[in-house]
Amino acid sequence: MNIHEYQAKELFKKYNVPTLRGHIVFTPDEAVKAAQELGGNIWVVKAQIHAGGRGLGGGVKLARSTTEVRSMAAEILGMQLVTHQTGPEGKLVQKVYIEEGADIKKEYYLGLLLDRALEMPIMMASTEGGMAIEDVAHNTPEKIIKVAIDPLTGFQSFHGRKLAFGLGLEVSEINTFIKFASALYRVYMDHDAEMIEINPLVKTGDGKFLALDAKMGFDNNALYRQDQVREMRDLSEEEPTEIEADKYGLSYIKLDGNVGCMVNGAGLAMGTMDTINYEGGKPANFLDVGGSASAETVAKGFDIILKDPNVKAIFVNIFGGIVRCDRVANGIIEATKITNVNVPVIVRLDGTNAIEAAEILKNAGIANIVAATDLADGARKAVAAAKGE
Amino acid sequence: MSILVNKDTKVIVQGFTGKEGTFHAEQCMAYGTKIVGGVTPGKGGQEHLGQPVFNTVAEAVASTGATVSMIFVPPAFVSDAVMEAADAGIALAVIITEGAPVKDMMFAKAYAVKKDMMTIGPNCPGIITAEECKIGIMPGFIFKKGNVGLISKSGTLTYESANQVVKEGFGITTAVGIGGDPIIGLSYKQLLPMFEADPETHAIVMIGEIGGDLEIQAAAYIKEHITKPVVAFIAGQTAPAGKRMGHAGAIISGSAGTAQEKMAALEAAGVRVVVSPADIGKALAEVMKK
């Protein structure tokens, strides 16, 4: 789960990670009020969406008067902001963050994430603030300094010194930086974050460090114990069909092909997409129906897949283990009674009681249900059906 | 022969008396696994499925001599259960539970390593030595005895692969479902040398997926140390970047962790990489003939 910049900064403030003052607003009028309340003569108007690259897409603007604050807020609110992370359709901006200006002396990058190979968090810093860290990693990897933080020791001053000296900070600045980085590590650990990115981290004219931007992602498995984070979930930033699927214990991701897939198990679901691709088709979705594959979940799966008008055929690929294929076959037949399935459905059931399942499907005599013998056969038939063959 | 577990392995179940624990312990026993007891705090002294229930893992180990624990406790209690097993001197913990927080696993794994306890999982189907010992939730009947070792991040792809291997006239020594979470126990790099050393295993099938770099590490290891033929499939060639594909760890971050880079690394290490998972069995038959 991800949150907005302004929400991440709320968490930062509680842990004394320095940020600028700001207000979240939904209308140009509120934007002006927020600017007046903040005072000063320079403000930043920032679109709040769950994607990076907002500045380049025109979603972050510097205002030098409240008139400008108003016009910029009016321009950004309601726009479809396109960045390298949103896809070509962009994302609707529904709120903007009005922040006070800062005296920026230098920009850095600071990030925290899990290193899966080391099995511990790593903190990364770079002097190349404001640039996409993937590009820095690709073009000038020597400009990224990394420290692994053993969870058993936690963040120590030496971690901070290694980063600070690596960034070429003045000796007089090092303690301030360590305090910043140490507080950030606590934000990360205490909230079960899987990622924090501050890009840029800025050094001000008076030698202070500030999180000018803030991006945070969290471990979904830990949300049950993170009440505050859970409340920050913004459903409008997520795919409605994915949210609906989630309610029924289905894991669904929309893709842009025309062969719908319904599979038990995440690995086999990905493998099924790959097989469709290999056979010359394009998968319309990823869908893991989980272990049970009951009539209700299968029916819901059909509903969700068919919400996508591109879908021309559905490939149901179930490897029955503990769940028996005959029960799944009955589930599929039931499901076609619960919901209207108007495209060819290619069904491959293998594993426990596969032979009985094939009989059940055959005897049901449903015109648009086609049985397949194995994975390749099923994928081929589904690809052909989607092409209208 | 086999790796890690066999017909003599003594197994306890943590979360023994729960719904999942009961159902799967029963299935494992029916398969022939020596389940010698279980742990449910507060139910010590009772009997369940004809076996003793203990309050603590330490008591269970002292009383039964178990060396392996199969863990079925709910996600919030997984790290506690793993650490208790490690503390009690268990040699291998097989963690079936799905949904354990990553931070918890980070601490639990670090402690397990410190205590010299191996772990498998979490969020995995477990481990099975064909026709001897099943510790997990896989359908046992698919795994006919033979000469192929299997390592997989995915449950149903494990079954799919084993089924294809058997249909081609071969069988399995041991199959290990290592799980698809960001932090897991035994991985390819630790299991490959075990299969290399096992005289019964003549070839290895490895199933990977997008996310992380365990398959890349495996490729480097295979190139240097593995003489037996390896067939590999990497799931998620068609997965979009930045989306979590069901498994918590199955995500392409930026441009890292793609199926394509893993496939290329494995191919460069001399592994027979298949593009479609439907070809795993056929590819195996080919490498076995050589």
XYZ file of C-alpha atoms in Angstrom:
679
model
C 0.000 0.000 0.000
C 1.197 3.515 -0.846
C 0.298 6.897 0.664
C 0.478 10.510 -0.497
C 3.361 12.876 0.087
C 1.396 14.948 2.606
C 0.510 11.811 4.584
C 4.103 10.604 4.656
C 5.106 14.032 5.950
C 2.542 13.718 8.752
C 4.320 10.553 9.855
C 7.705 12.299 9.516
C 6.576 15.175 11.742
C 5.641 12.806 14.550
C 9.196 11.475 14.526
C 10.846 14.894 14.198
C 12.041 14.267 10.660
C 12.135 17.899 9.477
C 9.703 18.914 6.726
C 8.218 22.220 5.632
C 4.860 23.471 6.831
C 1.958 22.843 4.481
C -1.767 22.208 4.085
C -3.756 19.789 1.973
C -6.543 21.513 -0.030
C -9.266 20.542 -2.491
C -10.226 23.890 -4.089
C -8.419 27.045 -5.331
C -10.105 29.069 -2.545
C -8.727 26.743 0.097
C -5.328 26.970 -1.611
C -5.276 30.761 -1.178
C -6.369 30.477 2.452
C -3.637 27.914 3.079
C -1.001 30.194 1.515
C -2.162 33.148 3.629
C -2.039 31.061 6.769
C 1.489 29.829 5.953
C 2.661 33.392 5.268
C 5.791 34.362 3.373
C 5.953 35.295 -0.291
C 6.707 32.016 -2.027
C 4.733 28.756 -2.041
C 4.808 25.431 -3.799
C 1.597 23.952 -5.228
C 1.974 20.166 -5.417
C -0.404 17.655 -6.987
C -1.062 14.687 -4.650
C -1.171 11.431 -6.599
C 0.487 8.065 -6.020
C 3.170 8.409 -8.671
C 6.639 9.843 -9.008
C 7.780 12.352 -11.609
C 5.012 14.836 -10.750
C 7.247 17.882 -11.315
C 8.174 16.963 -14.878
C 4.508 16.277 -15.660
C 3.519 19.814 -14.595
C 2.042 18.814 -11.256
C 4.391 20.873 -9.058
C 4.578 24.661 -9.455
C 6.221 27.539 -7.669
C 3.911 30.477 -6.846
C 5.184 33.966 -6.026
C 1.821 35.519 -5.074
C -1.514 34.316 -3.743
C -2.986 35.122 -7.174
C -0.533 32.638 -8.631
C -1.380 30.125 -5.906
C -5.020 30.387 -6.957
C -4.410 30.059 -10.689
C -1.929 27.217 -10.307
C -4.169 25.285 -7.920
C -7.058 25.784 -10.365
C -4.889 24.469 -13.178
C -3.584 21.402 -11.323
C -6.799 20.357 -9.552
C -8.821 18.192 -11.900
C -6.004 17.637 -14.388
C -5.055 14.178 -15.661
C -1.435 14.236 -14.588
C 0.796 12.103 -16.776
C 4.184 11.008 -15.434
C 6.528 8.135 -16.309
C 4.817 6.111 -13.570
C 1.135 6.765 -14.362
C 0.831 5.336 -17.854
C -0.355 7.423 -20.823
C -3.856 7.975 -19.404
C -2.446 9.778 -16.361
C -4.058 10.189 -12.959
C -6.790 12.600 -11.897
C -5.548 15.151 -9.357
C -8.128 15.595 -6.612
C -6.079 17.448 -4.014
C -3.025 19.650 -3.847
C -0.538 20.301 -1.078
C 0.352 23.952 -0.479
C 3.767 24.197 1.089
C 5.914 27.103 2.247
C 9.067 27.919 0.273
C 12.578 26.946 1.359
C 16.076 28.356 1.001
C 17.670 25.439 -0.865
C 21.460 25.257 -0.861
C 21.875 21.708 -2.165
C 19.687 18.738 -3.112
C 20.340 15.100 -2.191
C 18.566 11.768 -2.418
C 17.828 9.617 0.633
C 15.972 6.305 0.567
C 15.285 3.281 2.750
C 14.131 -0.106 1.541
C 14.468 -3.816 2.175
C 17.473 -5.444 0.551
C 16.112 -8.889 -0.210
C 19.539 -10.440 -0.731
C 20.922 -9.128 2.573
C 17.558 -9.606 4.310
C 17.817 -6.255 6.066
C 16.960 -2.618 5.346
C 19.432 -0.531 3.419
C 19.673 3.241 3.462
C 20.810 4.823 0.222
C 22.022 8.368 -0.296
C 23.227 10.278 -3.307
C 24.404 13.757 -4.176
C 22.245 13.540 -7.299
C 19.088 14.859 -5.633
C 16.035 15.441 -7.770
C 17.040 12.866 -10.362
C 15.343 9.480 -10.795
C 17.424 7.151 -8.628
C 17.074 4.327 -11.180
C 18.871 6.546 -13.716
C 21.609 7.440 -11.238
C 22.027 3.741 -10.395
C 22.296 2.959 -14.086
C 24.533 5.789 -15.274
C 26.683 6.669 -12.263
C 26.352 3.877 -9.676
C 29.412 5.220 -7.822
C 27.297 8.233 -6.798
C 25.025 6.072 -4.627
C 26.191 5.274 -1.119
C 24.493 2.332 0.593
C 24.559 1.117 4.169
C 22.911 -2.085 5.324
C 21.305 -1.788 8.753
C 21.180 -5.008 10.714
C 17.798 -5.002 12.478
C 19.490 -6.486 15.531
C 21.654 -3.362 15.989
C 19.261 -0.837 14.515
C 20.488 2.456 13.094
C 23.783 3.494 14.661
C 25.769 6.702 14.277
C 28.385 4.920 12.195
C 25.744 4.178 9.566
C 25.017 7.883 9.432
C 28.722 8.844 9.330
C 29.339 6.499 6.434
C 26.553 8.153 4.458
C 27.475 11.692 5.517
C 31.157 11.365 4.611
C 30.165 9.638 1.409
C 27.990 12.623 0.492
C 30.885 14.968 1.236
C 29.063 16.838 4.001
C 30.920 19.346 6.166
C 31.987 18.008 9.552
C 29.716 20.581 11.180
C 26.716 19.133 9.310
C 27.253 15.497 10.165
C 25.429 15.346 13.474
C 22.353 17.034 12.044
C 22.333 14.525 9.216
C 22.707 11.542 11.570
C 19.768 12.776 13.623
C 17.688 13.043 10.453
C 18.635 9.601 9.139
C 18.190 7.934 12.515
C 14.673 9.368 12.915
C 13.837 8.233 9.390
C 14.885 4.658 10.224
C 12.473 4.706 13.167
C 9.652 5.907 10.893
C 10.446 2.991 8.578
C 10.584 0.267 11.222
C 7.715 1.481 13.409
C 5.271 1.585 10.479
C 6.254 -1.651 8.699
C 7.244 0.411 5.689
C 8.718 -1.368 2.707
C 10.049 1.803 1.138
C 10.739 5.449 1.985
C 12.099 7.810 -0.623
C 13.035 11.448 -0.068
C 13.886 13.018 -3.382
C 15.052 15.595 -2.907
C 16.386 15.844 0.589
C 17.591 19.417 0.828
C 20.228 21.260 2.770
C 19.098 24.809 3.545
C 21.160 27.971 3.706
C 21.427 27.637 7.485
C 22.781 24.049 7.315
C 19.563 22.173 8.153
C 18.226 19.106 6.357
C 14.620 18.958 5.149
C 12.478 16.331 3.417
C 11.259 18.372 0.457
C 9.409 15.372 -0.959
C 8.319 12.121 0.680
C 7.174 8.828 -0.718
C 6.227 5.797 1.377
C 5.040 2.265 0.681
C 4.017 -0.341 3.259
C 3.994 -4.093 3.746
C 0.396 -5.180 3.157
C 0.890 -8.180 5.442
C 1.481 -5.835 8.377
C -1.418 -3.437 7.814
C -3.512 -5.290 10.378
C -1.346 -3.753 13.120
C -0.850 -0.320 11.516
C -4.123 1.475 12.223
C -2.804 4.909 11.394
C -1.358 3.803 8.062
C -4.476 1.828 7.146
C -6.574 4.965 7.621
C -4.385 6.748 5.075
C -5.385 4.363 2.289
C -6.791 6.355 -0.643
C -9.036 4.019 -2.611
C -9.401 6.558 -5.423
C -5.743 5.920 -6.263
C -6.339 2.209 -6.820
C -7.957 0.222 -9.643
C -11.660 -0.258 -8.741
C -11.762 -3.823 -10.120
C -8.662 -4.748 -8.125
C -10.303 -3.446 -4.942
C -13.484 -5.389 -5.688
C -11.537 -8.589 -6.411
C -9.672 -8.151 -3.151
C -12.978 -8.092 -1.237
C -13.678 -11.623 -2.453
C -10.182 -12.903 -1.726
C -9.233 -12.813 -5.403
C -5.987 -11.335 -6.580
C -6.656 -9.537 -9.882
C -4.512 -7.290 -12.063
C -5.767 -5.896 -15.338
C -3.548 -6.187 -18.405
C -4.148 -5.084 -21.962
C -4.714 -8.343 -23.898
C -7.945 -10.130 -24.808
C -7.582 -13.611 -23.257
C -9.004 -13.601 -19.746
C -7.329 -15.962 -17.253
C -8.634 -17.605 -14.102
C -6.062 -19.713 -12.288
C -5.410 -21.148 -8.831
C -2.089 -20.037 -7.410
C -0.033 -16.938 -8.206
C 2.862 -18.762 -9.864
C 0.636 -20.817 -12.135
C -1.404 -17.675 -12.885
C 1.740 -15.928 -14.121
C 2.782 -19.104 -15.929
C -0.606 -19.203 -17.652
C -0.185 -15.615 -18.866
C 3.252 -16.556 -20.179
C 1.860 -19.621 -21.964
C -0.860 -17.539 -23.649
C 1.817 -15.132 -24.795
C 3.968 -18.030 -26.028
C 1.039 -19.371 -28.038
C 0.634 -16.050 -29.814
C -2.085 -14.410 -27.711
C -2.143 -11.647 -25.115
C -3.406 -12.136 -21.551
C -6.141 -9.724 -20.416
C -5.410 -10.155 -16.729
C -3.726 -11.893 -13.838
C -6.250 -13.639 -11.594
C -5.488 -15.965 -8.717
C -8.717 -17.486 -7.381
C -6.915 -18.986 -4.407
C -7.156 -22.447 -3.014
C -10.861 -23.165 -2.865
C -12.168 -22.219 -6.339
C -15.791 -22.536 -5.164
C -18.800 -21.693 -7.360
C -19.069 -18.234 -5.737
C -15.424 -17.300 -6.225
C -15.412 -18.634 -9.794
C -18.607 -16.655 -10.565
C -17.067 -13.525 -9.077
C -13.934 -14.195 -11.115
C -15.994 -14.367 -14.315
C -17.745 -11.099 -13.393
C -14.489 -9.292 -12.798
C -12.793 -10.616 -15.929
C -15.827 -9.700 -18.072
C -15.856 -6.112 -16.794
C -13.023 -5.661 -19.275
C -14.708 -5.256 -22.702
C -11.539 -6.435 -24.479
C -11.941 -9.986 -23.202
C -12.886 -12.328 -26.070
C -12.253 -15.695 -24.370
C -11.503 -16.979 -20.870
C -8.990 -19.647 -19.988
C -9.755 -21.369 -16.685
C -6.636 -23.224 -15.613
C -6.933 -25.102 -12.337
C -4.466 -27.603 -10.985
C -6.428 -29.457 -8.366
C -4.420 -30.538 -5.388
C -6.230 -30.520 -2.102
C -9.163 -28.957 -3.955
C -10.704 -31.674 -6.139
C -11.278 -31.044 -9.846
C -14.803 -32.522 -9.824
C -15.805 -29.916 -7.265
C -14.224 -27.176 -9.341
C -16.045 -28.447 -12.450
C -19.349 -28.252 -10.613
C -18.331 -24.821 -9.397
C -17.754 -23.645 -12.948
C -21.152 -24.955 -14.072
C -22.814 -23.296 -11.064
C -20.965 -20.075 -11.826
C -22.344 -19.935 -15.373
C -25.817 -20.057 -13.802
C -25.021 -17.257 -11.317
C -23.479 -14.950 -13.867
C -23.861 -14.498 -17.595
C -20.741 -15.626 -19.458
C -21.039 -14.699 -23.116
C -17.551 -15.601 -24.370
C -15.952 -19.020 -24.969
C -14.587 -20.520 -21.738
C -11.729 -22.957 -22.147
C -11.382 -25.153 -19.090
C -8.336 -27.167 -18.164
C -8.638 -29.144 -14.953
C -5.764 -31.357 -13.947
C -4.779 -33.113 -10.747
C -7.099 -34.746 -8.237
C -10.212 -36.300 -9.907
C -9.467 -34.694 -13.288
C -11.166 -37.490 -15.237
C -14.429 -37.177 -13.305
C -14.262 -33.428 -13.828
C -13.974 -33.819 -17.598
C -17.087 -36.048 -17.556
C -19.039 -33.499 -15.527
C -18.190 -30.699 -17.959
C -19.016 -32.846 -20.978
C -22.363 -33.965 -19.569
C -23.355 -30.430 -18.627
C -23.515 -29.652 -22.337
C -22.901 -25.918 -21.997
C -22.229 -24.621 -25.511
C -19.471 -22.123 -24.728
C -17.475 -24.373 -22.371
C -14.614 -26.123 -24.132
C -12.488 -28.711 -22.337
C -8.713 -28.744 -22.703
C -6.375 -31.634 -21.975
C -3.334 -29.773 -20.668
C -1.804 -26.345 -20.194
C -0.526 -25.922 -23.766
C -3.756 -27.252 -25.294
C -5.827 -24.906 -23.146
C -3.712 -21.874 -23.996
C -3.838 -22.692 -27.723
C -7.625 -23.119 -27.686
C -8.102 -19.905 -25.705
C -5.873 -17.900 -28.050
C -7.711 -19.297 -31.080
C -11.112 -18.566 -29.517
C -10.092 -14.976 -28.735
C -9.124 -14.540 -32.381
C -12.584 -15.799 -33.351
C -11.244 -19.023 -34.848
C 18.126 -41.096 -0.949
C 16.632 -37.656 -0.906
C 17.394 -34.315 0.670
C 16.507 -32.905 4.104
C 13.635 -35.254 5.006
C 12.836 -38.963 4.643
C 10.669 -41.737 6.081
C 12.466 -41.585 9.428
C 12.134 -37.835 9.954
C 10.243 -37.004 13.140
C 7.955 -34.025 12.741
C 5.946 -31.910 15.150
C 3.245 -29.425 14.171
C 3.039 -25.921 15.635
C -0.610 -24.908 15.483
C -1.474 -28.629 15.660
C -5.040 -28.376 16.923
C -6.181 -25.528 14.653
C -8.347 -26.147 11.580
C -5.555 -25.962 9.014
C -3.038 -27.700 11.242
C -5.418 -30.570 11.909
C -6.466 -31.068 8.295
C -2.964 -31.045 6.877
C -1.335 -32.984 9.715
C -3.879 -35.715 9.040
C -3.063 -35.677 5.309
C 0.666 -35.829 6.061
C 0.165 -38.778 8.395
C -1.880 -40.569 5.755
C 1.032 -40.043 3.359
C 3.355 -41.731 5.821
C 4.996 -38.787 7.531
C 6.065 -39.470 11.103
C 4.099 -36.777 12.901
C 5.089 -37.432 16.497
C 3.191 -34.659 18.220
C 2.236 -31.039 18.155
C 2.292 -27.793 20.057
C -0.673 -25.672 21.075
C -0.011 -23.485 24.123
C -2.596 -24.236 26.798
C -3.535 -27.636 25.410
C -0.497 -29.503 26.687
C -1.278 -33.000 27.963
C -4.119 -33.569 25.529
C -4.039 -35.969 22.623
C -4.815 -34.950 19.045
C -4.930 -37.244 15.998
C -3.547 -39.939 18.270
C -0.458 -37.894 19.088
C 0.546 -35.903 22.187
C 0.007 -32.145 22.394
C 2.599 -30.009 24.210
C 2.545 -26.478 25.573
C 6.004 -25.639 24.293
C 8.257 -26.732 21.460
C 11.034 -27.474 23.984
C 8.833 -30.041 25.734
C 7.778 -31.545 22.410
C 11.397 -31.931 21.308
C 12.488 -33.396 24.649
C 9.660 -35.896 24.675
C 9.545 -36.948 21.001
C 13.009 -36.314 19.584
C 11.484 -34.373 16.680
C 13.923 -32.492 14.449
C 11.456 -30.819 12.087
C 8.528 -28.526 12.821
C 5.689 -27.764 10.434
C 4.259 -24.334 11.272
C 0.581 -23.509 10.764
C 0.076 -20.652 13.237
C -1.704 -17.444 12.066
C 0.484 -14.765 10.378
C 0.771 -12.506 13.424
C 2.325 -15.338 15.455
C 4.699 -16.776 12.862
C 7.882 -15.055 14.021
C 7.221 -16.113 17.611
C 6.664 -19.719 16.498
C 9.807 -19.760 14.348
C 11.931 -18.315 17.140
C 10.508 -20.789 19.638
C 11.389 -23.661 17.303
C 14.929 -22.308 16.871
C 15.307 -21.857 20.603
C 14.183 -25.443 21.206
C 16.845 -26.869 18.900
C 14.658 -27.791 15.918
C 16.835 -28.390 12.825
C 14.318 -27.418 10.146
C 11.147 -25.329 10.379
C 8.706 -25.561 7.467
C 6.548 -22.430 7.541
C 3.318 -22.884 5.612
C 1.490 -19.757 6.847
C 0.729 -17.070 4.286
C 0.744 -13.368 5.126
C 3.481 -13.002 7.747
C 4.791 -9.412 7.994
C 8.155 -8.965 6.304
C 9.674 -7.248 9.343
C 8.760 -10.231 11.518
C 10.403 -12.637 9.088
C 13.503 -10.471 8.989
C 13.964 -10.929 12.747
C 12.845 -14.560 12.782
C 15.196 -15.540 9.976
C 18.141 -13.734 11.574
C 17.490 -15.591 14.819
C 17.047 -18.937 13.045
C 20.398 -18.463 11.304
C 22.011 -17.632 14.630
C 20.604 -20.839 16.120
C 21.608 -22.940 13.093
C 18.005 -23.757 12.269
C 17.092 -24.085 8.600
C 13.752 -22.697 7.485
C 11.548 -23.255 4.440
C 8.935 -20.639 3.524
C 6.864 -18.835 4.707
C 3.904 -18.861 2.327
C 4.925 -22.119 0.680
C 3.559 -25.617 0.032
C 6.344 -27.236 2.085
C 8.691 -30.110 1.307
C 8.041 -33.640 0.123
C 10.300 -36.635 -0.371
C 8.301 -38.790 -2.738
C 6.547 -41.778 -1.194
C 8.301 -41.217 2.149
C 7.594 -37.953 3.865
C 5.325 -35.009 3.122
C 5.630 -31.906 5.295
C 3.221 -29.404 3.836
C 0.019 -28.951 1.921
C 0.813 -30.408 -1.497
C -1.285 -33.192 -3.021
C 0.988 -36.146 -2.305
C -0.190 -38.493 -5.041
C 1.350 -36.384 -7.827
C 4.869 -36.947 -6.520
C 5.935 -40.370 -7.773
C 9.357 -41.540 -6.703
C 12.145 -40.930 -9.190
C 15.355 -39.078 -9.903
C 14.415 -35.437 -10.288
C 14.887 -32.781 -7.616
C 12.451 -29.874 -7.692
C 12.807 -26.369 -6.241
C 9.971 -23.878 -6.720
C 8.769 -20.504 -5.484
C 5.176 -21.321 -6.445
C 2.800 -23.950 -5.083
C 0.624 -24.835 -8.052
C 3.574 -24.573 -10.462
C 5.299 -27.179 -8.270
C 2.355 -29.523 -8.793
C 2.199 -28.685 -12.502
C 5.930 -29.417 -12.931
C 5.894 -32.608 -10.868
C 2.898 -33.805 -12.864
C 4.688 -33.174 -16.164
C 7.832 -34.903 -14.875
C 5.783 -37.959 -13.945
C 3.855 -37.955 -17.245
C 7.185 -38.104 -19.062
C 7.970 -41.299 -17.154
C 10.227 -39.832 -14.502
C 9.715 -39.109 -10.834
C 10.762 -36.938 -7.930
C 13.373 -37.401 -5.206
C 12.481 -34.382 -3.133
C 10.435 -31.309 -4.046
C 10.841 -28.100 -2.064
C 8.413 -25.192 -2.292
C 10.523 -22.289 -1.083
C 7.784 -19.621 -1.215
C 7.492 -16.277 -2.948
C 7.805 -13.805 -0.066
C 10.511 -11.119 0.028
C 12.332 -12.952 2.829
C 12.416 -16.737 2.686
C 14.396 -19.543 4.251
C 16.289 -22.078 2.161
C 16.626 -20.954 -1.413
C 18.052 -22.307 -4.657
C 21.597 -21.548 -3.597
C 21.348 -23.704 -0.467
C 19.244 -26.476 -2.020
C 21.163 -26.934 -5.282
C 24.288 -28.328 -3.551
C 22.081 -30.749 -1.588
C 20.635 -32.118 -4.825
C 24.098 -32.149 -6.402
C 25.308 -34.302 -3.492
C 22.303 -36.638 -3.533
C 23.178 -39.729 -5.608
C 19.498 -40.474 -6.361
C 18.935 -37.068 -7.950
C 19.980 -37.070 -11.616
C 18.477 -33.767 -12.726
C 16.997 -30.649 -11.152
C 13.940 -28.585 -12.098
C 13.864 -25.054 -10.752
C 10.858 -22.781 -10.957
C 11.403 -19.102 -10.296
C 9.446 -15.928 -10.766
C 9.876 -12.182 -11.107
C 11.223 -10.113 -8.202
C 14.430 -10.196 -6.198
C 17.590 -11.860 -7.455
C 17.617 -15.374 -5.972
C 17.494 -16.897 -9.459
C 20.467 -14.770 -10.541
C 22.413 -16.004 -7.502
C 21.358 -19.534 -8.419
C 22.649 -19.073 -11.967
C 26.059 -18.002 -10.675
C 26.136 -20.993 -8.340
C 25.083 -23.464 -11.039
C 27.768 -22.204 -13.389
C 30.477 -22.889 -10.812
C 29.278 -25.926 -8.914
C 26.427 -27.907 -10.462
C 27.240 -30.762 -12.829
C 23.726 -32.243 -13.035
C 21.379 -30.969 -15.749
C 19.004 -28.199 -14.678
C 15.717 -27.226 -16.342
C 14.252 -23.854 -15.365
C 11.113 -21.846 -15.880
C 10.684 -18.260 -14.679
C 7.079 -17.116 -14.266
C 6.059 -13.564 -15.071
C 7.559 -12.817 -18.485
C 4.318 -10.996 -19.262
C 3.947 -9.304 -15.864
C 3.884 -5.485 -15.839
C 6.529 -3.587 -13.821
C 5.619 -2.237 -10.405
C 2.660 -4.593 -9.835
C 2.686 -7.258 -7.160
C 1.670 -10.509 -8.842
C -0.053 -12.357 -5.998
C 3.107 -13.284 -4.077
C 4.444 -10.497 -1.871
C 7.864 -10.819 -3.459
C 6.752 -11.116 -7.078
C 7.268 -7.556 -8.222
C 9.519 -5.959 -10.810
C 11.064 -2.892 -9.122
C 12.101 -0.334 -11.717
C 13.902 -2.492 -14.250
C 15.227 -5.057 -11.750
C 13.945 -8.566 -11.153
C 12.465 -9.243 -14.590
C 11.909 -12.773 -15.897
C 14.015 -11.955 -18.953
C 17.174 -11.082 -16.995
C 16.806 -14.219 -14.870
C 16.266 -16.407 -17.924
C 19.329 -14.933 -19.611
C 21.491 -15.488 -16.516
C 20.352 -19.110 -16.208
C 20.861 -19.777 -19.897
C 24.375 -18.348 -19.660
C 24.993 -20.803 -16.810
C 24.100 -23.732 -19.079
C 20.583 -24.247 -17.726
C 17.870 -25.471 -20.110
C 15.384 -22.585 -19.797
C 11.843 -23.084 -21.121
C 9.712 -20.133 -22.220
C 6.396 -21.908 -21.654
C 5.731 -23.819 -18.427
C 3.958 -26.422 -20.589
C 7.392 -27.504 -21.853
C 9.007 -28.336 -18.492
C 8.386 -32.075 -18.784
C 9.548 -32.297 -22.394
C 12.716 -30.314 -21.685
C 13.472 -32.555 -18.727
C 13.039 -35.673 -20.853
C 15.526 -34.223 -23.315
C 18.206 -33.418 -20.748
C 17.745 -36.820 -19.085
C 18.460 -38.569 -22.396
C 21.817 -36.856 -22.840
